[in-house]
PDB file of C-alpha atoms and ligand atoms in Angstrom:
ATOM      1  CA  MET A  18     104.286 201.672 229.326  1.00 75.00           C
ATOM      2  CA  ILE A  19     107.267 200.941 231.608  1.00 80.00           C
ATOM      3  CA  ASN A  20     111.078 202.851 230.696  1.00 84.00           C
ATOM      4  CA  CYS A  21     113.298 199.579 230.938  1.00 90.00           C
ATOM      5  CA  PRO A  22     116.312 201.586 230.790  1.00 94.00           C
ATOM      6  CA  ILE A  23     115.088 204.669 233.243  1.00 95.00           C
ATOM      7  CA  GLU A  24     114.260 202.636 235.818  1.00 96.00           C
ATOM      8  CA  LYS A  25     117.246 200.183 235.658  1.00 96.00           C
ATOM      9  CA  LEU A  26     119.057 203.880 235.497  1.00 97.00           C
ATOM     10  CA  ALA A  27     116.795 205.014 238.507  1.00 97.00           C
ATOM     11  CA  ASP A  28     118.296 201.268 240.357  1.00 97.00           C
ATOM     12  CA  GLU A  29     121.256 201.432 239.745  1.00 97.00           C
ATOM     13  CA  VAL A  30     121.809 204.888 241.813  1.00 98.00           C
ATOM     14  CA  ARG A  31     119.942 204.257 244.441  1.00 97.00           C
ATOM     15  CA  ALA A  32     121.834 201.046 244.601  1.00 97.00           C
ATOM     16  CA  SER A  33     124.605 202.905 244.578  1.00 97.00           C
ATOM     17  CA  TYR A  34     123.755 204.949 246.929  1.00 97.00           C
ATOM     18  CA  GLY A  35     122.398 202.585 249.712  1.00 96.00           C
ATOM     19  CA  GLN A  36     118.841 203.913 249.371  1.00 95.00           C
ATOM     20  CA  THR A  37     116.884 200.496 249.539  1.00 89.00           C
ATOM     21  CA  SER A  38     114.360 201.828 252.126  1.00 92.00           C
ATOM     22  CA  SER A  39     111.739 204.783 252.282  1.00 93.00           C
ATOM     23  CA  PRO A  40     112.003 207.789 251.605  1.00 96.00           C
ATOM     24  CA  VAL A  41     115.942 208.021 248.951  1.00 97.00           C
ATOM     25  CA  SER A  42     117.719 210.138 250.338  1.00 97.00           C
ATOM     26  CA  LEU A  43     118.552 212.845 247.902  1.00 97.00           C
ATOM     27  CA  ASP A  44     120.851 214.744 250.058  1.00 97.00           C
ATOM     28  CA  THR A  45     122.296 211.900 250.422  1.00 98.00           C
ATOM     29  CA  ILE A  46     122.992 210.790 246.667  1.00 98.00           C
ATOM     30  CA  ALA A  47     123.664 215.216 245.367  1.00 98.00           C
ATOM     31  CA  GLU A  48     126.488 215.097 248.056  1.00 97.00           C
ATOM     32  CA  GLY A  49     127.682 210.826 246.595  1.00 97.00           C
ATOM     33  CA  GLU A  50     127.583 212.575 243.061  1.00 97.00           C
ATOM     34  CA  GLY A  51     128.999 216.528 243.902  1.00 97.00           C
ATOM     35  CA  ILE A  52     126.106 218.554 243.210  1.00 97.00           C
ATOM     36  CA  SER A  53     125.405 221.482 245.414  1.00 97.00           C
ATOM     37  CA  LEU A  54     121.882 221.758 245.784  1.00 97.00           C
ATOM     38  CA  VAL A  55     120.911 225.524 246.433  1.00 95.00           C
ATOM     39  CA  SER A  56     117.890 226.295 247.489  1.00 93.00           C
ATOM     40  CA  ILE A  57     116.442 229.674 246.082  1.00 90.00           C
ATOM     41  CA  GLU A  58     113.593 231.831 248.105  1.00 85.00           C
ATOM     42  CA  LYS A  59     111.349 233.662 245.912  1.00 72.00           C
ATOM     43  CA  CYS A  60     109.764 230.185 243.934  1.00 64.00           C
ATOM     44  CA  GLU A  61     106.818 232.284 242.376  1.00 72.00           C
ATOM     45  CA  GLY A  62     106.243 229.750 239.575  1.00 75.00           C
ATOM     46  CA  PHE A  63     109.657 228.377 239.840  1.00 81.00           C
ATOM     47  CA  HIS A  64     110.049 224.340 239.801  1.00 83.00           C
ATOM     48  CA  GLY A  65     114.353 223.907 239.260  1.00 90.00           C
ATOM     49  CA  ARG A  66     116.750 223.918 236.843  1.00 91.00           C
ATOM     50  CA  ILE A  67     120.699 221.644 237.043  1.00 93.00           C
ATOM     51  CA  GLU A  68     123.195 223.363 236.014  1.00 92.00           C
ATOM     52  CA  PHE A  69     127.201 223.184 234.674  1.00 93.00           C
ATOM     53  CA  LEU A  70     130.167 225.485 236.220  1.00 92.00           C
ATOM     54  CA  ARG A  71     131.981 224.565 233.604  1.00 90.00           C
ATOM     55  CA  GLU A  72     135.331 226.514 235.450  1.00 91.00           C
ATOM     56  CA  ALA A  73     134.475 224.480 239.261  1.00 90.00           C
ATOM     57  CA  ALA A  74     133.693 221.624 236.459  1.00 91.00           C
ATOM     58  CA  SER A  75     130.429 221.062 239.553  1.00 94.00           C
ATOM     59  CA  PHE A  76     126.809 220.789 238.950  1.00 96.00           C
ATOM     60  CA  VAL A  77     124.891 222.752 240.904  1.00 96.00           C
ATOM     61  CA  ILE A  78     120.942 222.011 241.243  1.00 96.00           C
ATOM     62  CA  TYR A  79     119.227 224.869 242.115  1.00 94.00           C
ATOM     63  CA  HIS A  80     115.547 223.802 243.473  1.00 93.00           C
ATOM     64  CA  PRO A  81     112.061 226.053 245.638  1.00 91.00           C
ATOM     65  CA  ASP A  82     112.942 225.987 248.665  1.00 89.00           C
ATOM     66  CA  PRO A  83     111.562 223.428 250.749  1.00 85.00           C
ATOM     67  CA  ASN A  84     110.016 225.170 254.646  1.00 84.00           C
ATOM     68  CA  ASN A  85     108.200 228.411 251.661  1.00 78.00           C
ATOM     69  CA  ALA A  86     106.581 225.911 249.225  1.00 76.00           C
ATOM     70  CA  PRO A  87     103.333 224.519 249.630  1.00 74.00           C
ATOM     71  CA  ASN A  88     104.477 220.909 248.913  1.00 81.00           C
ATOM     72  CA  ARG A  89     107.151 219.909 249.963  1.00 87.00           C
ATOM     73  CA  LYS A  90     107.099 216.579 247.860  1.00 89.00           C
ATOM     74  CA  ARG A  91     106.830 218.725 244.951  1.00 87.00           C
ATOM     75  CA  VAL A  92     109.840 219.909 245.758  1.00 91.00           C
ATOM     76  CA  ARG A  93     111.475 216.804 246.443  1.00 94.00           C
ATOM     77  CA  PHE A  94     110.288 215.610 242.755  1.00 91.00           C
ATOM     78  CA  SER A  95     112.282 218.845 241.093  1.00 91.00           C
ATOM     79  CA  ILE A  96     115.419 217.681 242.740  1.00 95.00           C
ATOM     80  CA  ALA A  97     114.951 214.330 241.452  1.00 96.00           C
ATOM     81  CA  HIS A  98     114.072 215.468 237.969  1.00 94.00           C
ATOM     82  CA  GLU A  99     116.588 217.451 237.994  1.00 95.00           C
ATOM     83  CA  LEU A 100     118.561 214.823 238.835  1.00 97.00           C
ATOM     84  CA  GLY A 101     117.435 212.516 235.883  1.00 96.00           C
ATOM     85  CA  HIS A 102     119.258 215.942 233.485  1.00 94.00           C
ATOM     86  CA  TYR A 103     122.422 214.905 235.031  1.00 96.00           C
ATOM     87  CA  PHE A 104     122.130 210.864 235.665  1.00 98.00           C
ATOM     88  CA  ILE A 105     121.194 210.517 232.283  1.00 96.00           C
ATOM     89  CA  GLU A 106     124.094 211.124 229.942  1.00 95.00           C
ATOM     90  CA  PRO A 107     122.374 212.783 226.554  1.00 92.00           C
ATOM     91  CA  HIS A 108     121.278 214.916 228.721  1.00 92.00           C
ATOM     92  CA  ARG A 109     124.491 215.686 231.279  1.00 93.00           C
ATOM     93  CA  GLU A 110     126.455 215.289 227.872  1.00 91.00           C
ATOM     94  CA  LEU A 111     123.795 218.842 226.746  1.00 89.00           C
ATOM     95  CA  LEU A 112     125.032 219.962 231.164  1.00 90.00           C
ATOM     96  CA  VAL A 113     128.429 220.066 229.748  1.00 90.00           C
ATOM     97  CA  ALA A 114     128.221 221.110 226.649  1.00 87.00           C
ATOM     98  CA  GLY A 115     126.993 224.411 228.070  1.00 80.00           C
ATOM     99  CA  LYS A 116     123.142 224.331 227.226  1.00 70.00           C
ATOM    100  CA  SER A 117     121.940 225.430 231.228  1.00 60.00           C
ATOM    101  CA  HIS A 118     118.630 223.728 231.926  1.00 55.00           C
ATOM    102  CA  ASN A 119     115.336 225.358 233.136  1.00 57.00           C
ATOM    103  CA  SER A 120     111.859 223.739 234.152  1.00 52.00           C
ATOM    104  CA  THR A 121     109.839 225.909 231.786  1.00 47.00           C
ATOM    105  CA  PRO A 122     109.382 225.356 228.761  1.00 41.00           C
ATOM    106  CA  GLY A 123     112.243 226.412 225.629  1.00 38.00           C
ATOM    107  CA  PHE A 124     116.792 225.600 225.948  1.00 44.00           C
ATOM    108  CA  ILE A 125     117.515 221.941 225.466  1.00 47.00           C
ATOM    109  CA  CYS A 126     114.185 221.077 227.601  1.00 49.00           C
ATOM    110  CA  ASP A 127     112.572 219.140 224.384  1.00 62.00           C
ATOM    111  CA  ASN A 128     109.789 217.445 225.978  1.00 77.00           C
ATOM    112  CA  GLU A 129     111.334 214.279 225.432  1.00 83.00           C
ATOM    113  CA  LEU A 130     113.614 214.922 227.149  1.00 87.00           C
ATOM    114  CA  GLU A 131     111.545 216.455 230.256  1.00 86.00           C
ATOM    115  CA  VAL A 132     109.396 213.548 230.095  1.00 85.00           C
ATOM    116  CA  GLU A 133     112.565 211.425 230.632  1.00 91.00           C
ATOM    117  CA  ALA A 134     113.212 213.513 233.595  1.00 92.00           C
ATOM    118  CA  ASP A 135     110.064 212.804 235.494  1.00 89.00           C
ATOM    119  CA  GLU A 136     110.877 209.568 234.920  1.00 91.00           C
ATOM    120  CA  PHE A 137     113.811 209.745 236.392  1.00 95.00           C
ATOM    121  CA  ALA A 138     111.925 211.398 238.935  1.00 94.00           C
ATOM    122  CA  ALA A 139     109.311 208.878 239.715  1.00 93.00           C
ATOM    123  CA  ALA A 140     111.694 205.546 239.455  1.00 95.00           C
ATOM    124  CA  LEU A 141     113.780 207.436 242.087  1.00 97.00           C
ATOM    125  CA  LEU A 142     111.478 208.213 244.383  1.00 96.00           C
ATOM    126  CA  ILE A 143     109.561 204.755 244.653  1.00 96.00           C
ATOM    127  CA  PRO A 144     111.025 201.667 243.935  1.00 95.00           C
ATOM    128  CA  ARG A 145     109.408 199.637 240.948  1.00 93.00           C
ATOM    129  CA  ALA A 146     110.640 196.730 243.724  1.00 93.00           C
ATOM    130  CA  HIS A 147     108.497 197.990 245.757  1.00 94.00           C
ATOM    131  CA  ILE A 148     105.357 198.442 244.019  1.00 93.00           C
ATOM    132  CA  GLU A 149     106.337 194.985 242.533  1.00 92.00           C
ATOM    133  CA  GLN A 150     106.637 194.234 245.561  1.00 91.00           C
ATOM    134  CA  ARG A 151     102.767 195.535 246.403  1.00 90.00           C
ATOM    135  CA  LEU A 152     101.693 194.225 243.943  1.00 90.00           C
ATOM    136  CA  GLN A 153     102.289 190.137 244.369  1.00 87.00           C
ATOM    137  CA  ARG A 154     100.619 190.156 247.101  1.00 80.00           C
ATOM    138  CA  ARG A 155      97.112 191.473 245.494  1.00 79.00           C
ATOM    139  CA  SER A 156      96.562 193.096 242.366  1.00 80.00           C
ATOM    140  CA  PHE A 157      95.425 196.794 243.265  1.00 88.00           C
ATOM    141  CA  MET A 158      95.877 199.308 244.886  1.00 94.00           C
ATOM    142  CA  THR A 159      93.179 201.767 246.836  1.00 95.00           C
ATOM    143  CA  LEU A 160      93.798 205.176 246.415  1.00 97.00           C
ATOM    144  CA  ALA A 161      94.069 205.833 250.040  1.00 97.00           C
ATOM    145  CA  GLU A 162      96.806 202.730 249.388  1.00 96.00           C
ATOM    146  CA  ILE A 163      98.361 205.222 247.053  1.00 96.00           C
ATOM    147  CA  LEU A 164      98.336 207.616 248.826  1.00 95.00           C
ATOM    148  CA  LYS A 165      99.731 206.172 251.804  1.00 95.00           C
ATOM    149  CA  MET A 166     102.563 204.922 249.389  1.00 95.00           C
ATOM    150  CA  GLY A 167     103.557 208.208 248.725  1.00 94.00           C
ATOM    151  CA  ASP A 168     103.735 209.686 252.006  1.00 94.00           C
ATOM    152  CA  ASP A 169     105.550 206.743 253.112  1.00 95.00           C
ATOM    153  CA  TRP A 170     108.923 207.566 250.113  1.00 96.00           C
ATOM    154  CA  GLN A 171     108.016 211.032 250.627  1.00 95.00           C
ATOM    155  CA  SER A 172     106.921 211.755 247.180  1.00 93.00           C
ATOM    156  CA  SER A 173     103.456 212.948 245.570  1.00 89.00           C
ATOM    157  CA  ALA A 174     100.041 212.164 245.315  1.00 92.00           C
ATOM    158  CA  ARG A 175     100.404 212.755 241.774  1.00 89.00           C
ATOM    159  CA  SER A 176     104.278 210.895 241.255  1.00 90.00           C
ATOM    160  CA  ALA A 177     102.759 207.882 243.252  1.00 94.00           C
ATOM    161  CA  THR A 178      99.112 207.155 240.793  1.00 94.00           C
ATOM    162  CA  ILE A 179     101.415 207.828 237.974  1.00 91.00           C
ATOM    163  CA  ARG A 180     104.276 204.164 239.286  1.00 94.00           C
ATOM    164  CA  TYR A 181     100.648 202.218 240.133  1.00 95.00           C
ATOM    165  CA  VAL A 182      99.265 202.657 237.193  1.00 94.00           C
ATOM    166  CA  ARG A 183     102.377 202.038 235.135  1.00 92.00           C
ATOM    167  CA  TYR A 184     102.697 198.627 237.397  1.00 93.00           C
ATOM    168  CA  THR A 185      99.506 197.515 237.779  1.00 94.00           C
ATOM    169  CA  GLY A 186      98.544 194.394 235.800  1.00 92.00           C
ATOM    170  CA  GLU A 187      94.561 196.423 236.135  1.00 94.00           C
ATOM    171  CA  ALA A 188      92.778 198.254 233.947  1.00 96.00           C
ATOM    172  CA  CYS A 189      92.531 201.928 235.239  1.00 97.00           C
ATOM    173  CA  ALA A 190      93.810 205.332 234.316  1.00 97.00           C
ATOM    174  CA  MET A 191      94.920 208.613 236.400  1.00 96.00           C
ATOM    175  CA  VAL A 192      92.684 211.691 235.710  1.00 97.00           C
ATOM    176  CA  ILE A 193      93.840 214.897 236.209  1.00 94.00           C
ATOM    177  CA  SER A 194      92.119 217.900 236.546  1.00 96.00           C
ATOM    178  CA  LYS A 195      91.687 222.151 236.724  1.00 94.00           C
ATOM    179  CA  GLN A 196      89.217 224.288 238.837  1.00 91.00           C
ATOM    180  CA  GLY A 197      87.325 220.761 235.835  1.00 93.00           C
ATOM    181  CA  LYS A 198      89.588 220.872 233.447  1.00 95.00           C
ATOM    182  CA  LEU A 199      91.094 217.563 232.719  1.00 96.00           C
ATOM    183  CA  THR A 200      95.350 218.701 232.120  1.00 92.00           C
ATOM    184  CA  LYS A 201      95.937 214.572 232.125  1.00 91.00           C
ATOM    185  CA  TYR A 202      94.797 212.015 230.890  1.00 94.00           C
ATOM    186  CA  ILE A 203      97.489 208.059 232.092  1.00 93.00           C
ATOM    187  CA  PRO A 204      95.880 205.160 231.521  1.00 95.00           C
ATOM    188  CA  SER A 205      97.825 201.995 232.042  1.00 95.00           C
ATOM    189  CA  ASP A 206      97.995 199.518 229.615  1.00 95.00           C
ATOM    190  CA  GLU A 207      95.436 197.743 230.268  1.00 94.00           C
ATOM    191  CA  ALA A 208      93.356 200.171 229.361  1.00 96.00           C
ATOM    192  CA  GLU A 209      94.782 201.068 227.140  1.00 95.00           C
ATOM    193  CA  ALA A 210      94.490 197.248 225.229  1.00 95.00           C
ATOM    194  CA  LEU A 211      90.726 197.774 226.822  1.00 94.00           C
ATOM    195  CA  GLY A 212      90.425 200.747 223.810  1.00 95.00           C
ATOM    196  CA  PHE A 213      89.916 203.369 227.231  1.00 96.00           C
ATOM    197  CA  ARG A 214      93.004 205.219 225.413  1.00 95.00           C
ATOM    198  CA  PHE A 215      91.686 208.284 225.584  1.00 94.00           C
ATOM    199  CA  THR A 216      88.643 209.980 228.025  1.00 95.00           C
ATOM    200  CA  GLY A 217      86.849 212.172 224.565  1.00 93.00           C
ATOM    201  CA  LEU A 218      86.751 214.981 226.549  1.00 96.00           C
ATOM    202  CA  LYS A 219      87.769 218.865 228.592  1.00 96.00           C
ATOM    203  CA  VAL A 220      85.872 219.361 231.718  1.00 97.00           C
ATOM    204  CA  ALA A 221      84.902 216.327 233.888  1.00 97.00           C
ATOM    205  CA  PRO A 222      81.674 214.883 233.034  1.00 98.00           C
ATOM    206  CA  GLN A 223      78.815 215.685 235.470  1.00 97.00           C
ATOM    207  CA  GLY A 224      78.101 212.178 238.081  1.00 97.00           C
ATOM    208  CA  SER A 225      81.957 212.185 238.413  1.00 98.00           C
ATOM    209  CA  ALA A 226      83.635 212.274 241.603  1.00 98.00           C
ATOM    210  CA  ALA A 227      86.108 214.605 240.221  1.00 97.00           C
ATOM    211  CA  ILE A 228      83.257 217.479 239.663  1.00 96.00           C
ATOM    212  CA  GLN A 229      81.398 216.479 243.422  1.00 96.00           C
ATOM    213  CA  LEU A 230      84.649 218.165 244.978  1.00 95.00           C
ATOM    214  CA  TYR A 231      84.763 221.367 242.965  1.00 94.00           C
ATOM    215  CA  ASN A 232      81.018 221.664 243.169  1.00 93.00           C
ATOM    216  CA  ASP A 233      81.112 221.360 247.030  1.00 91.00           C
ATOM    217  CA  SER A 234      84.467 223.180 249.036  1.00 88.00           C
ATOM    218  CA  SER A 235      83.944 220.968 252.454  1.00 91.00           C
ATOM    219  CA  LYS A 236      84.484 217.976 251.097  1.00 90.00           C
ATOM    220  CA  ARG A 237      88.573 217.248 251.595  1.00 90.00           C
ATOM    221  CA  ASN A 238      88.579 213.385 251.795  1.00 94.00           C
ATOM    222  CA  ILE A 239      88.511 210.606 249.335  1.00 96.00           C
ATOM    223  CA  GLU A 240      84.801 210.850 247.102  1.00 97.00           C
ATOM    224  CA  GLN A 241      83.763 207.486 245.423  1.00 97.00           C
ATOM    225  CA  VAL A 242      80.823 206.991 242.776  1.00 98.00           C
ATOM    226  CA  HIS A 243      80.234 203.570 241.153  1.00 97.00           C
ATOM    227  CA  ILE A 244      79.570 204.987 238.047  1.00 97.00           C
ATOM    228  CA  THR A 245      79.620 203.170 234.507  1.00 97.00           C
ATOM    229  CA  THR A 246      82.344 204.312 231.794  1.00 97.00           C
ATOM    230  CA  LYS A 247      79.756 205.872 229.585  1.00 97.00           C
ATOM    231  CA  THR A 248      80.410 208.889 232.240  1.00 97.00           C
ATOM    232  CA  TRP A 249      83.748 209.375 231.177  1.00 98.00           C
ATOM    233  CA  PHE A 250      84.203 207.169 228.067  1.00 97.00           C
ATOM    234  CA  PRO A 251      81.728 208.558 226.460  1.00 96.00           C
ATOM    235  CA  TYR A 252      82.000 208.278 222.442  1.00 95.00           C
ATOM    236  CA  LEU A 253      83.330 204.837 223.364  1.00 94.00           C
ATOM    237  CA  ASN A 254      81.319 201.493 222.690  1.00 91.00           C
ATOM    238  CA  GLY A 255      79.794 199.399 225.521  1.00 90.00           C
ATOM    239  CA  GLU A 256      79.905 199.938 228.497  1.00 93.00           C
ATOM    240  CA  ARG A 257      80.886 198.806 232.359  1.00 94.00           C
ATOM    241  CA  ASP A 258      80.873 199.365 235.448  1.00 96.00           C
ATOM    242  CA  LEU A 259      83.491 202.263 237.082  1.00 97.00           C
ATOM    243  CA  ASP A 260      84.586 202.815 239.350  1.00 97.00           C
ATOM    244  CA  GLU A 261      86.120 206.372 240.446  1.00 98.00           C
ATOM    245  CA  GLU A 262      88.124 207.684 243.285  1.00 98.00           C
ATOM    246  CA  ALA A 263      89.033 211.580 243.746  1.00 98.00           C
ATOM    247  CA  PHE A 264      91.310 213.421 245.749  1.00 96.00           C
ATOM    248  CA  ARG A 265      91.637 217.328 245.708  1.00 94.00           C
ATOM    249  CA  LEU A 266      95.421 217.627 246.487  1.00 89.00           C
ATOM    250  CA  GLY A 267      96.048 219.846 248.020  1.00 83.00           C
ATOM    251  CA  ASP A 268      94.641 224.049 247.577  1.00 80.00           C
ATOM    252  CA  THR A 269      96.111 224.316 244.163  1.00 80.00           C
ATOM    253  CA  GLY A 270      92.637 223.546 242.649  1.00 87.00           C
ATOM    254  CA  TYR A 271      94.124 220.426 240.656  1.00 91.00           C
ATOM    255  CA  VAL A 272      91.432 217.207 241.746  1.00 96.00           C
ATOM    256  CA  LEU A 273      93.258 213.781 240.790  1.00 97.00           C
ATOM    257  CA  SER A 274      90.808 211.248 239.467  1.00 98.00           C
ATOM    258  CA  LEU A 275      91.674 207.506 239.673  1.00 98.00           C
ATOM    259  CA  LEU A 276      89.116 205.358 236.610  1.00 98.00           C
ATOM    260  CA  SER A 277      89.558 201.893 237.972  1.00 97.00           C
ATOM    261  CA  MET A 278      87.473 199.107 235.131  1.00 95.00           C
ATOM    262  CA  PRO A 279      86.646 196.378 236.619  1.00 85.00           C
ATOM    263  CA  ALA A 280      87.449 192.468 234.828  1.00 76.00           C
ATOM    264  CA  GLU A 281      86.232 191.833 232.397  1.00 63.00           C
ATOM    265  CA  GLU A 282      84.053 189.032 233.653  1.00 61.00           C
ATOM    266  CA  ASP A 283      81.489 192.137 235.784  1.00 47.00           C
ATOM    267  CA  GLU A 284      81.364 193.647 231.727  1.00 46.00           C
ATOM    268  CA  ARG A 285      77.909 195.219 231.698  1.00 44.00           C
ATOM    269  CA  ASP A 286      75.488 193.813 228.022  1.00 43.00           C
TER     270      ASP A 286
HETATM  271 ZN1   ZN B  12     113.903 219.471 233.235  1.00 82.56          ZN
END
């Protein structure tokens, strides 16, 4: 589901700083708001933190050093996430009230705030207008096209895929797995409407493209399989075609799958 107030806020922030083309300059936005960006060299397990410095009455965002971090785009996402805590009014009020924010769980970081900051980050890094324009020309995108969009906007593969899944009218879903275990499942509105709300699985199933990547570490490209919904949704009634494209997220052990369930007229008996 699209979070309209957060999309609008991200649009306003980009517009105020003339960030209408790719990639969005987070430095320009931070500088314009008087926020200091401070990179931390030793950053294992650290994603980012924003603090309000009472004496200077200004904000500072600590983030991993992009030159040492395994994934620069991930650092951009973290900075954009912290900017979310700054630009979303209730989050900022908490910061000014002296509750510091850390990306690790606890403190003010309840789940709802984290989800909002993530939505803001994704919306800031890839404008909705761009995706809407893309989807007007053709209603769906392949995983290769989504990854290219992520590269163009210097946004992670994961957040580019979430942006696509949020905006497409197609029935599809993103699945993230780590060493074969499912860690995230996000269906499109259409997929939810068709009943694909959960997969009901804890591990990537046999026959899936994700499992093929785990079983063969020499596969470095997009893996594609044409299967049916029985593979990923074994507990649902009915069966229809399902195309899965899967891609290794660097050397993190994570695999991203895009499941596409074609339109009704193609449905199997
Ligand atoms: Zn956070």
